[in-house]
Amino acid sequence: MKKWITLAAYAAALLPILIYRHELRVLMEDVSLPAAAGYALGFLFAFFPVLPYKLVIGSLGFLYGPLPGALLAWLAVTTASLLQYVLARRYFREQGRAALARFSGLERIGLLMERRPFVVILAARLVPLLPQALVNLYPAFLNIRPLVYVTASALGKIPAMLVFAFVGQSLFTDLPRTLTVLGVYAGFLFAVYVGYRFFFRDADDLSTHAGGDR
């Protein structure tokens, strides 16, 4: 139910953007920010997620172009998630493990993440079914090496950065092409999700058999 509410909220936010896209384009064309300021804003909204980050990526894509905008957004969100990871691991690891142990579903994800950290973190970034703030913090409470977390997390963010930076640049000028790109991206997410579900099921089966062998 919550997923549908989230999708409805995104659709409600997108509708006025589509209706007034030409007016918004005129306003944004008057904005001029140095790249350092764009990175700083991207980092701020990634560390304090008061706005959906897809809007931030799209704005950077419009202001700087798809590739530079995607790069700025990727650097900003990767730096912010790494800082959140380091702070949580250093100061709140024991409290976090104790809190997450109360939820059996999260504990199961934690066991799977410790067993296959790179694949699970990569999948969680590629298909954002879990809240991304949780993906930032949860690995900090587990026995996962920082290098594995950073590499998987950074790689998993690349497709979304490229797609939404392109959407931000083309939404105001080429709506059919934008919808095509979003459709292709949705197909990609579905394929990754199906693969992730098969992986998750196989991992559960292995875990069950291992428990039975004991």
Tab-separated table of C-alpha atoms in Angstrom:
chain	number	residue	atom	x	y	z
A	1	MET	CA	0.000	0.000	0.000
A	2	LYS	CA	2.811	2.395	0.914
A	3	LYS	CA	4.483	1.828	-2.473
A	4	TRP	CA	1.317	2.916	-4.295
A	5	ILE	CA	1.014	5.976	-2.075
A	6	THR	CA	4.626	6.872	-2.883
A	7	LEU	CA	4.021	6.422	-6.618
A	8	ALA	CA	0.877	8.538	-6.418
A	9	ALA	CA	2.795	11.279	-4.612
A	10	TYR	CA	5.485	11.270	-7.321
A	11	ALA	CA	2.804	11.424	-10.023
A	12	ALA	CA	1.089	14.324	-8.263
A	13	ALA	CA	4.416	16.179	-8.074
A	14	LEU	CA	5.212	15.450	-11.727
A	15	LEU	CA	1.868	16.629	-13.111
A	16	PRO	CA	2.361	20.386	-12.491
A	17	ILE	CA	5.918	20.099	-13.824
A	18	LEU	CA	4.560	18.671	-17.074
A	19	ILE	CA	1.809	21.285	-17.297
A	20	TYR	CA	4.108	24.247	-16.651
A	21	ARG	CA	7.311	22.825	-18.131
A	22	HIS	CA	7.772	25.667	-20.629
A	23	GLU	CA	7.433	28.326	-17.921
A	24	LEU	CA	9.795	26.392	-15.649
A	25	ARG	CA	12.305	26.101	-18.469
A	26	VAL	CA	12.353	29.880	-18.894
A	27	LEU	CA	12.895	30.361	-15.162
A	28	MET	CA	15.684	27.784	-14.910
A	29	GLU	CA	17.507	29.128	-17.954
A	30	ASP	CA	18.063	32.340	-15.976
A	31	VAL	CA	19.781	30.409	-13.162
A	32	SER	CA	23.567	30.275	-13.271
A	33	LEU	CA	25.461	28.304	-10.625
A	34	PRO	CA	29.138	27.319	-10.601
A	35	ALA	CA	29.726	23.573	-10.492
A	36	ALA	CA	31.005	23.778	-6.902
A	37	ALA	CA	27.695	25.324	-5.818
A	38	GLY	CA	25.761	22.618	-7.666
A	39	TYR	CA	27.811	19.938	-5.915
A	40	ALA	CA	27.269	21.597	-2.538
A	41	LEU	CA	23.504	21.739	-3.052
A	42	GLY	CA	23.479	18.124	-4.228
A	43	PHE	CA	25.432	17.057	-1.151
A	44	LEU	CA	23.156	19.035	1.165
A	45	PHE	CA	19.944	17.517	-0.207
A	46	ALA	CA	21.502	14.026	-0.188
A	47	PHE	CA	22.651	14.287	3.421
A	48	PHE	CA	19.385	15.916	4.543
A	49	PRO	CA	16.765	14.329	2.229
A	50	VAL	CA	14.052	16.961	2.527
A	51	LEU	CA	13.368	16.704	-1.225
A	52	PRO	CA	13.086	13.623	-3.473
A	53	TYR	CA	16.624	13.313	-4.804
A	54	LYS	CA	15.362	12.593	-8.327
A	55	LEU	CA	14.252	16.227	-8.497
A	56	VAL	CA	17.753	17.317	-7.481
A	57	ILE	CA	19.338	15.111	-10.171
A	58	GLY	CA	16.946	16.451	-12.779
A	59	SER	CA	17.687	20.043	-11.804
A	60	LEU	CA	21.442	19.467	-12.057
A	61	GLY	CA	20.930	17.742	-15.408
A	62	PHE	CA	19.046	20.777	-16.702
A	63	LEU	CA	21.555	23.305	-15.347
A	64	TYR	CA	24.764	21.583	-16.455
A	65	GLY	CA	23.717	19.057	-19.100
A	66	PRO	CA	23.041	15.311	-18.688
A	67	LEU	CA	26.584	13.991	-18.210
A	68	PRO	CA	28.033	16.834	-16.086
A	69	GLY	CA	24.800	16.999	-14.073
A	70	ALA	CA	24.804	13.232	-13.500
A	71	LEU	CA	28.469	13.370	-12.459
A	72	LEU	CA	27.831	16.182	-9.968
A	73	ALA	CA	24.804	14.386	-8.521
A	74	TRP	CA	26.717	11.095	-8.316
A	75	LEU	CA	29.693	12.684	-6.558
A	76	ALA	CA	27.418	14.545	-4.144
A	77	VAL	CA	25.231	11.588	-3.184
A	78	THR	CA	28.189	9.190	-2.949
A	79	THR	CA	30.040	11.571	-0.639
A	80	ALA	CA	26.941	12.127	1.491
A	81	SER	CA	26.167	8.411	1.830
A	82	LEU	CA	29.805	7.661	2.699
A	83	LEU	CA	29.787	10.322	5.415
A	84	GLN	CA	26.519	8.938	6.835
A	85	TYR	CA	28.025	5.445	6.795
A	86	VAL	CA	31.209	6.543	8.588
A	87	LEU	CA	29.367	8.535	11.255
A	88	ALA	CA	26.857	5.748	11.924
A	89	ARG	CA	29.608	3.095	12.084
A	90	ARG	CA	31.752	5.147	14.438
A	91	TYR	CA	29.162	6.474	16.862
A	92	PHE	CA	25.955	4.412	16.606
A	93	ARG	CA	26.924	0.880	15.575
A	94	GLU	CA	25.891	-0.959	18.748
A	95	GLN	CA	22.669	1.022	19.144
A	96	GLY	CA	21.820	0.397	15.507
A	97	ARG	CA	22.365	-3.356	15.722
A	98	ALA	CA	20.212	-3.529	18.840
A	99	ALA	CA	17.418	-1.542	17.208
A	100	LEU	CA	17.434	-3.516	13.944
A	101	ALA	CA	17.460	-6.859	15.794
A	102	ARG	CA	13.879	-6.137	16.878
A	103	PHE	CA	12.645	-6.508	13.294
A	104	SER	CA	12.905	-10.019	11.873
A	105	GLY	CA	12.608	-8.845	8.261
A	106	LEU	CA	15.502	-6.417	8.619
A	107	GLU	CA	17.539	-9.012	10.481
A	108	ARG	CA	17.097	-11.426	7.564
A	109	ILE	CA	18.216	-8.732	5.111
A	110	GLY	CA	21.194	-8.067	7.383
A	111	LEU	CA	22.236	-11.732	7.327
A	112	LEU	CA	21.958	-11.803	3.556
A	113	MET	CA	23.865	-8.526	3.273
A	114	GLU	CA	26.716	-9.864	5.397
A	115	ARG	CA	26.816	-13.048	3.295
A	116	ARG	CA	26.716	-11.282	-0.098
A	117	PRO	CA	27.401	-7.615	0.693
A	118	PHE	CA	28.391	-6.425	-2.769
A	119	VAL	CA	25.425	-7.969	-4.619
A	120	VAL	CA	22.796	-6.959	-2.055
A	121	ILE	CA	23.986	-3.357	-1.711
A	122	LEU	CA	24.326	-3.032	-5.493
A	123	ALA	CA	20.784	-4.360	-5.990
A	124	ALA	CA	19.405	-2.096	-3.266
A	125	ARG	CA	20.872	0.902	-5.076
A	126	LEU	CA	19.764	-0.221	-8.531
A	127	VAL	CA	16.189	-0.961	-7.426
A	128	PRO	CA	15.369	1.433	-4.581
A	129	LEU	CA	12.708	-0.688	-2.863
A	130	LEU	CA	14.355	-0.004	0.475
A	131	PRO	CA	14.608	3.576	1.742
A	132	GLN	CA	18.003	4.829	0.615
A	133	ALA	CA	18.697	6.304	4.051
A	134	LEU	CA	18.428	2.760	5.414
A	135	VAL	CA	20.855	1.491	2.756
A	136	ASN	CA	23.255	4.236	3.861
A	137	LEU	CA	23.052	3.284	7.525
A	138	TYR	CA	22.316	-0.434	7.706
A	139	PRO	CA	25.680	-1.646	6.319
A	140	ALA	CA	27.426	0.527	8.922
A	141	PHE	CA	25.930	-1.652	11.651
A	142	LEU	CA	27.094	-4.911	10.022
A	143	ASN	CA	30.425	-6.619	9.381
A	144	ILE	CA	30.858	-5.098	5.936
A	145	ARG	CA	34.128	-3.562	4.830
A	146	PRO	CA	33.931	0.121	3.901
A	147	LEU	CA	35.534	-0.495	0.481
A	148	VAL	CA	32.847	-3.049	-0.434
A	149	TYR	CA	30.090	-0.700	0.682
A	150	VAL	CA	31.488	2.317	-1.178
A	151	THR	CA	32.153	0.408	-4.413
A	152	ALA	CA	28.759	-1.338	-4.578
A	153	SER	CA	26.899	1.777	-3.513
A	154	ALA	CA	28.646	4.065	-5.988
A	155	LEU	CA	28.182	1.663	-8.927
A	156	GLY	CA	24.536	1.068	-8.090
A	157	LYS	CA	23.731	4.769	-8.249
A	158	ILE	CA	25.061	5.345	-11.768
A	159	PRO	CA	22.002	4.280	-13.856
A	160	ALA	CA	19.546	6.462	-11.906
A	161	MET	CA	21.906	9.441	-12.047
A	162	LEU	CA	22.240	9.192	-15.821
A	163	VAL	CA	18.521	8.646	-16.427
A	164	PHE	CA	17.196	11.450	-14.240
A	165	ALA	CA	19.883	13.911	-15.304
A	166	PHE	CA	18.842	13.239	-18.911
A	167	VAL	CA	15.174	13.565	-17.962
A	168	GLY	CA	15.869	16.880	-16.255
A	169	GLN	CA	17.542	18.172	-19.410
A	170	SER	CA	15.023	16.838	-21.952
A	171	LEU	CA	11.730	17.039	-20.035
A	172	PHE	CA	11.202	20.635	-21.117
A	173	THR	CA	12.237	20.125	-24.743
A	174	ASP	CA	11.440	16.567	-25.851
A	175	LEU	CA	8.654	14.952	-23.812
A	176	PRO	CA	8.173	11.825	-26.025
A	177	ARG	CA	11.874	11.026	-25.811
A	178	THR	CA	11.760	11.554	-22.059
A	179	LEU	CA	8.864	9.124	-21.671
A	180	THR	CA	10.717	6.569	-23.819
A	181	VAL	CA	13.812	6.800	-21.616
A	182	LEU	CA	11.694	6.426	-18.473
A	183	GLY	CA	9.976	3.389	-19.994
A	184	VAL	CA	13.323	1.752	-20.794
A	185	TYR	CA	14.543	2.537	-17.291
A	186	ALA	CA	11.385	1.002	-15.792
A	187	GLY	CA	12.042	-2.167	-17.795
A	188	PHE	CA	15.620	-2.216	-16.526
A	189	LEU	CA	14.425	-1.846	-12.928
A	190	PHE	CA	11.933	-4.659	-13.388
A	191	ALA	CA	14.608	-6.986	-14.799
A	192	VAL	CA	16.975	-6.213	-11.922
A	193	TYR	CA	14.140	-6.690	-9.428
A	194	VAL	CA	13.268	-10.123	-10.848
A	195	GLY	CA	16.915	-11.154	-10.690
A	196	TYR	CA	17.180	-9.870	-7.143
A	197	ARG	CA	14.075	-11.818	-6.081
A	198	PHE	CA	15.512	-15.034	-7.528
A	199	PHE	CA	18.795	-14.371	-5.760
A	200	PHE	CA	16.988	-13.634	-2.501
A	201	ARG	CA	14.937	-16.845	-2.784
A	202	ASP	CA	18.002	-18.961	-3.531
A	203	ALA	CA	19.839	-17.389	-0.610
A	204	ASP	CA	16.904	-18.184	1.693
A	205	ASP	CA	16.884	-21.780	0.456
A	206	LEU	CA	20.597	-22.110	1.127
A	207	SER	CA	20.144	-20.621	4.574
A	208	THR	CA	17.301	-23.055	5.338
A	209	HIS	CA	19.299	-26.061	4.178
A	210	ALA	CA	22.322	-24.899	6.170
A	211	GLY	CA	20.174	-24.580	9.267
A	212	GLY	CA	18.710	-28.059	8.693
A	213	ASP	CA	22.158	-29.603	8.275
A	214	ARG	CA	23.089	-28.430	11.739
